Coordinates of C-alpha atoms and ligand atoms in Angstrom, one line a residue:
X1048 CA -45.3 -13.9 16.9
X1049 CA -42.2 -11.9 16.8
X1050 CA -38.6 -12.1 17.4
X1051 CA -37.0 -10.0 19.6
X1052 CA -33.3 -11.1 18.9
X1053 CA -31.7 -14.1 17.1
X1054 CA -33.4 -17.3 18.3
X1055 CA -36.2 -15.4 21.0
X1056 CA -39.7 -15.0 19.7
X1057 CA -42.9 -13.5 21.7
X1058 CA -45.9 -15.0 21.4
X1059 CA -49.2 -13.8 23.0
X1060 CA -47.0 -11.6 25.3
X1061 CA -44.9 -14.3 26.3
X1062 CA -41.4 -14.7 25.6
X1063 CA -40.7 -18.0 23.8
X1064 CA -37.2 -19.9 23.5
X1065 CA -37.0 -22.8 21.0
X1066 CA -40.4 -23.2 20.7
X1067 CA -41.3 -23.3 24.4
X1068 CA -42.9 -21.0 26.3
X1069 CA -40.6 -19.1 29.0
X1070 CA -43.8 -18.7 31.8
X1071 CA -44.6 -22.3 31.2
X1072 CA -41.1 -23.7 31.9
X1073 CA -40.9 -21.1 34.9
X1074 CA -44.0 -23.0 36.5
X1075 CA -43.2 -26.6 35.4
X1076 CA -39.7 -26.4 36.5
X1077 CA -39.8 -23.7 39.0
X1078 CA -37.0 -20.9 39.5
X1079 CA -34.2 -20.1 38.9
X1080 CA -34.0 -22.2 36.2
X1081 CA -31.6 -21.8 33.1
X1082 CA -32.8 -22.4 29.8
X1083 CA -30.8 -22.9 26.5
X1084 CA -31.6 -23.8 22.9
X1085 CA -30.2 -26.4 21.1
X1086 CA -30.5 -25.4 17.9
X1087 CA -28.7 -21.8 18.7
X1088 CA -25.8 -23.8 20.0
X1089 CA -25.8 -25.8 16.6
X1090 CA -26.0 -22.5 14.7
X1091 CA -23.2 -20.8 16.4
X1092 CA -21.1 -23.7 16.1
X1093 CA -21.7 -23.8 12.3
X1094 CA -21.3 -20.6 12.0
X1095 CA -17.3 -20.8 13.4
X1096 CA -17.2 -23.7 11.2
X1097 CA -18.0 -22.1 8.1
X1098 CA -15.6 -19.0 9.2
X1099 CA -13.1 -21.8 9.6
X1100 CA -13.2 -24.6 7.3
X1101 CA -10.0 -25.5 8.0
X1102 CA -9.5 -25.1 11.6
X1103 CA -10.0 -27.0 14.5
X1104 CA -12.5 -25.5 17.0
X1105 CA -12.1 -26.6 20.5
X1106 CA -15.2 -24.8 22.5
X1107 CA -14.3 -23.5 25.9
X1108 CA -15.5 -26.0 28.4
X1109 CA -15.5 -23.1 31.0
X1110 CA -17.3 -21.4 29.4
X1111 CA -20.8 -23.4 30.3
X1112 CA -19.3 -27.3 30.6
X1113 CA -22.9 -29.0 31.3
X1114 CA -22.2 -32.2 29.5
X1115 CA -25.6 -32.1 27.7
X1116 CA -24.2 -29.0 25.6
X1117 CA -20.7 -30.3 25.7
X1118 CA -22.2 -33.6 24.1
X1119 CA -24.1 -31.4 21.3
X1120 CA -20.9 -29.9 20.6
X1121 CA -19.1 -33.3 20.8
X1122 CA -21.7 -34.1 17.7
X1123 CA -21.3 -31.0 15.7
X1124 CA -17.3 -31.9 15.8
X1125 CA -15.6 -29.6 18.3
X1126 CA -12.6 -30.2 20.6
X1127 CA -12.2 -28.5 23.7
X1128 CA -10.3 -26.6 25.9
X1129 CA -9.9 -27.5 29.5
X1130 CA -8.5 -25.5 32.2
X1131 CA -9.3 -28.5 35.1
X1132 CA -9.2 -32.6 35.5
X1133 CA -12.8 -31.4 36.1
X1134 CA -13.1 -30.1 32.3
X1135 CA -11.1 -32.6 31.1
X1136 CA -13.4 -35.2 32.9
X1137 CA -16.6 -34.1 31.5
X1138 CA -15.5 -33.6 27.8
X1139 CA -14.1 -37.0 27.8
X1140 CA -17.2 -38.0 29.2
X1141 CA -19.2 -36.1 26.2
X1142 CA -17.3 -37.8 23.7
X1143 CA -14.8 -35.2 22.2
X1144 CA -12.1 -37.6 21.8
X1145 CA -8.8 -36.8 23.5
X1146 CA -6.8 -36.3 21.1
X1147 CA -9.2 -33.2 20.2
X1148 CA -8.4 -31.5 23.6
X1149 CA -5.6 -29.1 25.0
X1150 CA -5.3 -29.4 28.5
X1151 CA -4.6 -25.0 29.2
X1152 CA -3.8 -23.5 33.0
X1153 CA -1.2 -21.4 34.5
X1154 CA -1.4 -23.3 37.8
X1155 CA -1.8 -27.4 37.2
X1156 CA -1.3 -29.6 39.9
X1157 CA 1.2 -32.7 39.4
X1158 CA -2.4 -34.7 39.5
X1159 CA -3.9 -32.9 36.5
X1160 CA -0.7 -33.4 34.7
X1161 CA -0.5 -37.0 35.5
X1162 CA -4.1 -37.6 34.3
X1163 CA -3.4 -35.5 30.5
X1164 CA -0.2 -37.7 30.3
X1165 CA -1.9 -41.0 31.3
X1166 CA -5.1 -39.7 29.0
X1167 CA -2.6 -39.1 25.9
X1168 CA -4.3 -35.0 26.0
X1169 CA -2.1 -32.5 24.6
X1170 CA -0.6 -29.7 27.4
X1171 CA -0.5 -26.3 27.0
X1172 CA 2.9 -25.6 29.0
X1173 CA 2.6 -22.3 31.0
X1174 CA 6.3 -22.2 32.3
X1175 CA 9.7 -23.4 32.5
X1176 CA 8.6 -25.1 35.9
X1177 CA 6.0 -26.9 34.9
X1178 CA 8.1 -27.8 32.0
X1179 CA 10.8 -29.6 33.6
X1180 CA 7.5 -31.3 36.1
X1181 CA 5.6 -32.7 33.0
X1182 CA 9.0 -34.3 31.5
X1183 CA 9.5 -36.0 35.1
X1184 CA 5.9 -37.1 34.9
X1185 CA 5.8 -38.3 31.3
X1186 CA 9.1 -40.5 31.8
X1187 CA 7.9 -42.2 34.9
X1188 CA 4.8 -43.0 33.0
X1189 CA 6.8 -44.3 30.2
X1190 CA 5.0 -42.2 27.7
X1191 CA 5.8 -38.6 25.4
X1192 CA 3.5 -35.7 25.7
X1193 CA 2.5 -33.6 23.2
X1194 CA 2.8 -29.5 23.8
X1195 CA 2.7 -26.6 23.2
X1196 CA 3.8 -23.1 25.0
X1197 CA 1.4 -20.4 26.3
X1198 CA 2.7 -17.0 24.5
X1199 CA 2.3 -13.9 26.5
X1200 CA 2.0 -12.0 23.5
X1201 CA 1.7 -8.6 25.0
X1202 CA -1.5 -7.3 23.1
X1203 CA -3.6 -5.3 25.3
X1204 CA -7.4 -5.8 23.8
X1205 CA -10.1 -3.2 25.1
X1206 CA -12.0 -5.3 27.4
X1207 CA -12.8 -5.2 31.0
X1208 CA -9.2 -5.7 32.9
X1209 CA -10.3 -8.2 34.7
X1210 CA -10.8 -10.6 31.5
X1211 CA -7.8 -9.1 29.8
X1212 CA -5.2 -12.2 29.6
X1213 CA -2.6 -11.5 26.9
X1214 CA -1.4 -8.3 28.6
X1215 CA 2.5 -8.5 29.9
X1216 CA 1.3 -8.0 33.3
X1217 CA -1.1 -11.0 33.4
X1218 CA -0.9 -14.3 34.8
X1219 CA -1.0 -16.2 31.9
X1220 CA 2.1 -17.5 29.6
X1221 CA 5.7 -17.6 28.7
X1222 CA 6.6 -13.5 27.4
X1223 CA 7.0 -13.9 23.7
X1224 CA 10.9 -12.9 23.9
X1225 CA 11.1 -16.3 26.4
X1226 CA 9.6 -18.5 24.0
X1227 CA 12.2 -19.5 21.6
X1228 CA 14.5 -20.9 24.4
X1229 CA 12.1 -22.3 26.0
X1230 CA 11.0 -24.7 22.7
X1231 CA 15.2 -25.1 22.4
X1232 CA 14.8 -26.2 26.0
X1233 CA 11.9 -28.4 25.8
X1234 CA 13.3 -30.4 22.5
X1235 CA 16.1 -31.9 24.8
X1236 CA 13.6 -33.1 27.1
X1237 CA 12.6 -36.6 27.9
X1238 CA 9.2 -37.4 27.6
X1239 CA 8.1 -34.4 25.9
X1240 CA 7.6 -33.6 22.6
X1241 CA 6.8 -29.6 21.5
X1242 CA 3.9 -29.4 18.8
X1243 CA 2.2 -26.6 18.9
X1244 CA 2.2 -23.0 19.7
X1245 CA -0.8 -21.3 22.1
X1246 CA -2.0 -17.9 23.0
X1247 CA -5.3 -16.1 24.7
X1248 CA -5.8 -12.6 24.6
X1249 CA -8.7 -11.9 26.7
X1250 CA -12.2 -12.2 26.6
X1251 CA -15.6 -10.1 25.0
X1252 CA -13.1 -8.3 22.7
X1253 CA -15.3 -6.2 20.8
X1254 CA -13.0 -5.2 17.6
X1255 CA -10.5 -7.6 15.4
X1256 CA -7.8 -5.2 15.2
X1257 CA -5.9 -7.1 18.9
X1258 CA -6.5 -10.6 17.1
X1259 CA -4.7 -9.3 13.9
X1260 CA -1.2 -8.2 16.3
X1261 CA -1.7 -11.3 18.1
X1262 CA -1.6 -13.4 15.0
X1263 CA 1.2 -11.4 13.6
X1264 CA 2.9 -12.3 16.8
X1265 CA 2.3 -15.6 17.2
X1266 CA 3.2 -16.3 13.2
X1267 CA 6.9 -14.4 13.9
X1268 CA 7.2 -16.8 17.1
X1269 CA 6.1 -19.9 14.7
X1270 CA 8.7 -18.7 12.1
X1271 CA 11.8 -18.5 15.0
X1272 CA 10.6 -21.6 16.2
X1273 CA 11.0 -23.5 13.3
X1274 CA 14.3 -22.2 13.1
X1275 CA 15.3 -24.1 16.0
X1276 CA 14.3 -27.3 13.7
X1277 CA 11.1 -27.9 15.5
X1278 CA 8.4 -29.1 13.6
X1279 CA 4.9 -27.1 15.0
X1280 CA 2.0 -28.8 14.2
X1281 CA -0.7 -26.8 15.5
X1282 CA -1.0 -22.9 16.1
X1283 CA -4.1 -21.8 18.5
X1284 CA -5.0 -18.4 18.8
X1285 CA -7.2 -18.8 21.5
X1286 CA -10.6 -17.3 21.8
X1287 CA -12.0 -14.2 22.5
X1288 CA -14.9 -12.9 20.4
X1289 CA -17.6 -10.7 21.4
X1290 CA -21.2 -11.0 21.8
X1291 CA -23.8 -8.0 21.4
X1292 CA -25.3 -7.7 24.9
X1293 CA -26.8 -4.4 24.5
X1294 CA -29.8 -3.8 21.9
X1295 CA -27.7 -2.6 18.8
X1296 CA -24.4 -3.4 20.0
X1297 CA -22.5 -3.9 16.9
X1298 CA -19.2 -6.7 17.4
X1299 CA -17.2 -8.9 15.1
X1300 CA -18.7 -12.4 13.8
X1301 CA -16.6 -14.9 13.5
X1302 CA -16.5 -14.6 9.4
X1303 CA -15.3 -10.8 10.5
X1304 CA -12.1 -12.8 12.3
X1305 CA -11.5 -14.6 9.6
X1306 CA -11.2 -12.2 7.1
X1307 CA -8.2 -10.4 9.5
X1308 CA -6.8 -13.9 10.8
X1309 CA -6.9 -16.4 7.7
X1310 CA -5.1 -14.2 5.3
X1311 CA -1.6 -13.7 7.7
X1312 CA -2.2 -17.1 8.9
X1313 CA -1.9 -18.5 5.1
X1314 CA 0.6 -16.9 3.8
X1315 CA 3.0 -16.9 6.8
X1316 CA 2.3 -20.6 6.4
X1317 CA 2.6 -21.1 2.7
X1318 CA 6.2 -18.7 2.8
X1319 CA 7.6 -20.7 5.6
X1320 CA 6.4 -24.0 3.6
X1321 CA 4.9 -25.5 6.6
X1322 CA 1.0 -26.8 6.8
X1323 CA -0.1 -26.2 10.8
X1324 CA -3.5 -26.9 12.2
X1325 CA -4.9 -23.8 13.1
X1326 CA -7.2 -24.0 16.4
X1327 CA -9.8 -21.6 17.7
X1328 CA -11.0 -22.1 21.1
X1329 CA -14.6 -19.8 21.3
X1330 CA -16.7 -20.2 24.7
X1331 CA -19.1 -17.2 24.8
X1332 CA -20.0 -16.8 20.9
X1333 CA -20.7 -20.5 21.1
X1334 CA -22.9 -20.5 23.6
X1335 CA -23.5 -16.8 25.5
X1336 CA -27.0 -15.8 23.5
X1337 CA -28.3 -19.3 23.5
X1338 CA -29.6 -19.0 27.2
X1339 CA -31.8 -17.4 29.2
X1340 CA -32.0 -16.8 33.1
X1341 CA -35.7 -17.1 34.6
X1342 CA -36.0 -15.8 37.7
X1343 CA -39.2 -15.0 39.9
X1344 CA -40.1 -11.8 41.4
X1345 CA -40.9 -11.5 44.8
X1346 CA -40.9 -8.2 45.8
X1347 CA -41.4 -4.4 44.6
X1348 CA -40.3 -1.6 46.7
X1349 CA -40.2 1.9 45.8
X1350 CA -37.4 3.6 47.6
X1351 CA -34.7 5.2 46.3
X1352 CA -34.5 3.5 43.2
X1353 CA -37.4 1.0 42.2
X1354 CA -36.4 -2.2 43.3
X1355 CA -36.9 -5.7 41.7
X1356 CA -36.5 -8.1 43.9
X1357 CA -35.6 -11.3 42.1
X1358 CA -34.7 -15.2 43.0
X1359 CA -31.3 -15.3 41.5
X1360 CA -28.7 -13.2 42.3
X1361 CA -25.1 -12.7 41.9
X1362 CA -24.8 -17.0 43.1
X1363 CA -26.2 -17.5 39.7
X1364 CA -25.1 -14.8 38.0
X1365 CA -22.0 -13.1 38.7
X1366 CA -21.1 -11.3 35.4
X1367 CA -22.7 -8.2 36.3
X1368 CA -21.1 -7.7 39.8
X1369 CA -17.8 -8.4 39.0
X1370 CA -17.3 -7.4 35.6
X1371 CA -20.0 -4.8 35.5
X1372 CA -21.8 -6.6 33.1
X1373 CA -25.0 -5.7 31.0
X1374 CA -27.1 -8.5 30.3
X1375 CA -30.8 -7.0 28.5
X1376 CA -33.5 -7.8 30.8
X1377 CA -37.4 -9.2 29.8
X1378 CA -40.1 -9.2 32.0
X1379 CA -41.3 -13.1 30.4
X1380 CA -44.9 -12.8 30.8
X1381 CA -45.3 -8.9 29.8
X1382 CA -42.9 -9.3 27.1
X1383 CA -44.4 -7.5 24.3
X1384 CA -46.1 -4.5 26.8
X1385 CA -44.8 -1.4 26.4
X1386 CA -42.2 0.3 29.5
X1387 CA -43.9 1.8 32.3
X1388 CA -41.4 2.7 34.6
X1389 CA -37.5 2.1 35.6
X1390 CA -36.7 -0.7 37.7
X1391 CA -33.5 -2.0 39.1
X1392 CA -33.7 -5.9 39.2
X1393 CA -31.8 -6.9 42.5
X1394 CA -31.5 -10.6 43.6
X1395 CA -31.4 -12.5 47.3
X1396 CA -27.8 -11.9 48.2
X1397 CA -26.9 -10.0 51.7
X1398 CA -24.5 -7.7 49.5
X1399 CA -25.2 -4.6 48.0
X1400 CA -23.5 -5.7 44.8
X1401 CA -26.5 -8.2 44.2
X1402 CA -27.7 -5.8 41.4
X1403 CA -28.5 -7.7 38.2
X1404 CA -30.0 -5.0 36.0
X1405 CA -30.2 -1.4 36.9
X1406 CA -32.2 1.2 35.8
X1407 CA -34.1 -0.5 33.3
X1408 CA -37.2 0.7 31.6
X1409 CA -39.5 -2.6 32.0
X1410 CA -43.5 -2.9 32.1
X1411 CA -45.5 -2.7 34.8
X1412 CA -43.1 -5.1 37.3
X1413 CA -45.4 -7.0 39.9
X1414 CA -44.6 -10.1 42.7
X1415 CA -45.0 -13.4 40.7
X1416 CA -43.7 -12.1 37.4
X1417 CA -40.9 -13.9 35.3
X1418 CA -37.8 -12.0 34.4
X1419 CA -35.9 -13.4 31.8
X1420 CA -31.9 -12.5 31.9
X1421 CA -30.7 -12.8 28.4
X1422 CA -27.5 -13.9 27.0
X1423 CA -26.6 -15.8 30.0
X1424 CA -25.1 -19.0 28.6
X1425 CA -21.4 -18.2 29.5
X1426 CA -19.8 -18.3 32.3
X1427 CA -23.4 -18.2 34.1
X1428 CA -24.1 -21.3 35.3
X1429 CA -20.3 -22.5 35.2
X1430 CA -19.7 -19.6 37.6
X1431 CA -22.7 -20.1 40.1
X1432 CA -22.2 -20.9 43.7
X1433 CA -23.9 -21.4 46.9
X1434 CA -22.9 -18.6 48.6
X1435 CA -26.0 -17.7 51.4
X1436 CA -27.2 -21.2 51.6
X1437 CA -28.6 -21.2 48.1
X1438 CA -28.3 -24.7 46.2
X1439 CA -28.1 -24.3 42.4
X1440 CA -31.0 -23.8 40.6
X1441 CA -31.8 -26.6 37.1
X1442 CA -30.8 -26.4 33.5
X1443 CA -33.0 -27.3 31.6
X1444 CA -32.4 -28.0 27.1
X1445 CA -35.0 -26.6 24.9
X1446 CA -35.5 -27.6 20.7
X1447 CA -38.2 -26.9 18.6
X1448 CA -40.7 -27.4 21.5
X1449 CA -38.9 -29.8 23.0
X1450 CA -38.1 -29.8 26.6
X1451 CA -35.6 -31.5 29.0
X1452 CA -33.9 -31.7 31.9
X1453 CA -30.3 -31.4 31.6
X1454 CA -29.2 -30.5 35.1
X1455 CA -31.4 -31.4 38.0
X1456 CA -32.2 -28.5 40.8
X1457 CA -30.2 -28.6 43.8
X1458 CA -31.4 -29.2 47.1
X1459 CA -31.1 -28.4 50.4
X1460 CA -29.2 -31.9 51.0
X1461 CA -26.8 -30.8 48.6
X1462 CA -25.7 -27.7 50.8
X1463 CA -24.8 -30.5 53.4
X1464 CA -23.9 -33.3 52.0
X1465 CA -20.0 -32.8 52.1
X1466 CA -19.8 -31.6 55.0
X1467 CA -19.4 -33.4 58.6
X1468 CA -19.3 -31.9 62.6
X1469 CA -16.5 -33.7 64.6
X1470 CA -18.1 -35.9 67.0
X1471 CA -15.9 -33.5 69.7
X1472 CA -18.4 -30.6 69.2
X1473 CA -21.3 -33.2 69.4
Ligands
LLP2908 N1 -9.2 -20.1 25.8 C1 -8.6 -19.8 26.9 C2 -7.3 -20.2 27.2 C3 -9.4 -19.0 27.8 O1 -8.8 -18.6 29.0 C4 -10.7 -18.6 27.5 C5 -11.5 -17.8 28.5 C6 -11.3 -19.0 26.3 C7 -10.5 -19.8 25.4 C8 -12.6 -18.6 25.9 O2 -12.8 -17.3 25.6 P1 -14.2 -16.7 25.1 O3 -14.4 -17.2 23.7 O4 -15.3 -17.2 26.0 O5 -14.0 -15.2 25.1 N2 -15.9 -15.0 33.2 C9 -15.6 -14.0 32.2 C10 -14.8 -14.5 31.0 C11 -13.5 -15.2 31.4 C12 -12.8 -15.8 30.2 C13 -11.7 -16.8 30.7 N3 -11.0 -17.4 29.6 C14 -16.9 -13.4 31.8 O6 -17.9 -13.7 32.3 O7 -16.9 -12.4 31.0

């Protein structure tokens, strides 16, 4: 027995997760199949925590919001952030109580805010408009709502553009100059009632040097604020750690953060006499290495390139086509035999794009194997579709040799059970 990285041992040539053996779960539960480890989850988790004492850590439901893992983090203590009713449905629903969620978006439909009003869930307000929509909401309901503003702090992290969210040009947030007038604004409001302050820089950000301008940002917006005789309660910098994916990929832990963060944090707070919450809202540290991807092959062909061909593709696991992303592939059952060739692992999809892996140097690759997709927790699953008529494949939650079920496989029934033919075309 050996471990390959963090939590993934190989035993007898197979690769084991959480004390279970990958080609075992592959024929019990068929493929695809996702597979995540409970106690990885629980050592992420704590390892924020212990970063953080003092902080609030709401995990990204978007990240991967199965309610099985939302419910372990639910029990280690973590709030969430939710970006849907959907999210917001399904943390509720895993216990994290709602007065431990922020309720983000850019684009919220009067619904949505109804249901965080009625719910008592703090807002994150993205704009004047839907400002001035939440008040109307919040006094018809007879209630107050709790919120804070989404800063546009203008820090541009190195990270793929497309994940990039605190640039000036993105969707997301009030621009930082905005914000003061818009807290003045909101303080004469009925029904609402400004708290907190909220920002997201982007995602897989591989250095701590954007989270240190963002902070200093944010803490000269708190200090303006407060100015303005508002009384800010919580400060959340938002997320956006990075995870190794490549073998010897070095990226800030979350104690790394903290050493950059804490320090501005306390002693803008301690000068401006104030005592703020401060909230973290990690997705892919939390859960990105914790899960693997199994997926069968079915065919070989040698042609221009070696092809893999796999039964999950880009429905399952879109990171690498539309963000170019690396995820380290395993052959499951050969996983300790040296490389004997270079193979491009391609999945089902009628696109050319369907390329999971290329150009990897994997053992002897042959129909039946099991290739295991690593670091697959975020924004795999919670990003899968049925695109070619392929239900969704099962989740399944693996601890110390323990196995279940945590999402059941989709089936053909499920590709049409929504939908209806007019009796006119009958
Ligand atoms: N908070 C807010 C407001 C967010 O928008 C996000 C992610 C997070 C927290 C969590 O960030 P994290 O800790 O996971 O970096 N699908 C892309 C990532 C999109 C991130 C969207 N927002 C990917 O697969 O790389």
């Amino acid at each position: 027995m050996f471990t390959i990285k963090n939590h993934l041992e190989v035993q007898n040539n197979h690769l084991i997760i959480g004390g279970a053996d990958t080609t075992e779960l592959a024929e019990k539960f068929g493929t695809p199949l996702y597979v995540t480890n409970e106690s990885r989850i629980v050592e992420n988790f704590s390892a924020y925590r212990r970063a953080f004492p003092d902080a609030d850590i709401y995990y990204a439901a978007k990240a991967n919001g199965s309610l099985a893992i939302l419910r372990i983090l639910a029990r280690q203590g973590a709030g969430a952030d939710v970006f849907s009713f959907g999210e917001l449905y399904m943390a509720l629903l895993a216990g994290i109580p709602h007065d431990k969620i922020l309720f983000n978006g850019n684009s919220k439909t009067d619904f949505e805010l109804q249901k965080a009003t009625e719910l008592g869930v703090r807002v994150s307000v993205d704009s004047l408009d839907e400002l001035h929509t939440l008040s109307e909401i919040a006094q018809r309901s007879g209630k107050t709502v709790e919120i804070a503003f989404r800063v546009n702090p203008d820090v541009s992290p190195d990270t793929h553009p497309k994940i990039s969210t605190g640039l000036r040009t993105s969707k997301f947030g009030i621009p930082a100059e905005e914000v003061v007038n818009t807290y003045r604004e909101a303080s004469d409001l009925p029904g609402i009632a400004p708290c907190g302050i909220h920002c997201h820089i982007g995602s897989q950000i591989l250095d701590t040097e954007p989270f240190i301008e963002a902070t200093e940002k944010m803490m000269d917006l708190v200090e303006q604020v407060m100015r303005t005789g508002i009384d800010l309660k919580f400060v959340d910098i938002g997320s956006g750690l990075g995870i190794p994916y490549k073998k010897g990929e070095r990226t800030p832990q979350p104690q790394d953060l903290a050493s950059v963060v804490l320090p501005i944090f306390n002693e803008r707070t301690q000068a401006l006499g104030i005592s703020p919450k401060l909230i973290l809202e990690p997705g892919r540290y939390i859960i990105g290495d914790t899960t693997v991807l199994l997926t069968r092959v079915n065919t070989v062909k040698k042609a221009a390139r070696n092809f893999v061909g796999v039964d999950a593709g880009f429905n399952l696991l879109i990171r690498p086509a539309m963000y170019d992303s690396y995820h380290h592939v395993l052959v499951a059952n050969k996983a300790a035999s040296p490389p004997e060739g270079v193979y491009t692992v391609v999945g089902p999809i009628c696109e050319t794009g369907d390329v999971l892996a290329r150009d990897r140097e994997l053992p002897n690759v042959e129909k039946g194997d099991i290739v295991a997709l690593l670091d697959a927790g975020a924004y795999g699953f919670s990003m899968s579709s049925q695109y070619n008529g392929r239900p969704r494949c099962a989740e399944v939650l693996v601890k110390d040799g323990i196995v279940d079920i945590i999402r059941s496989r989709e089936d053909i029934e499920d590709l049409v059970a929504k939908q209806r033919i007019p009796a006119r075309l009958m």
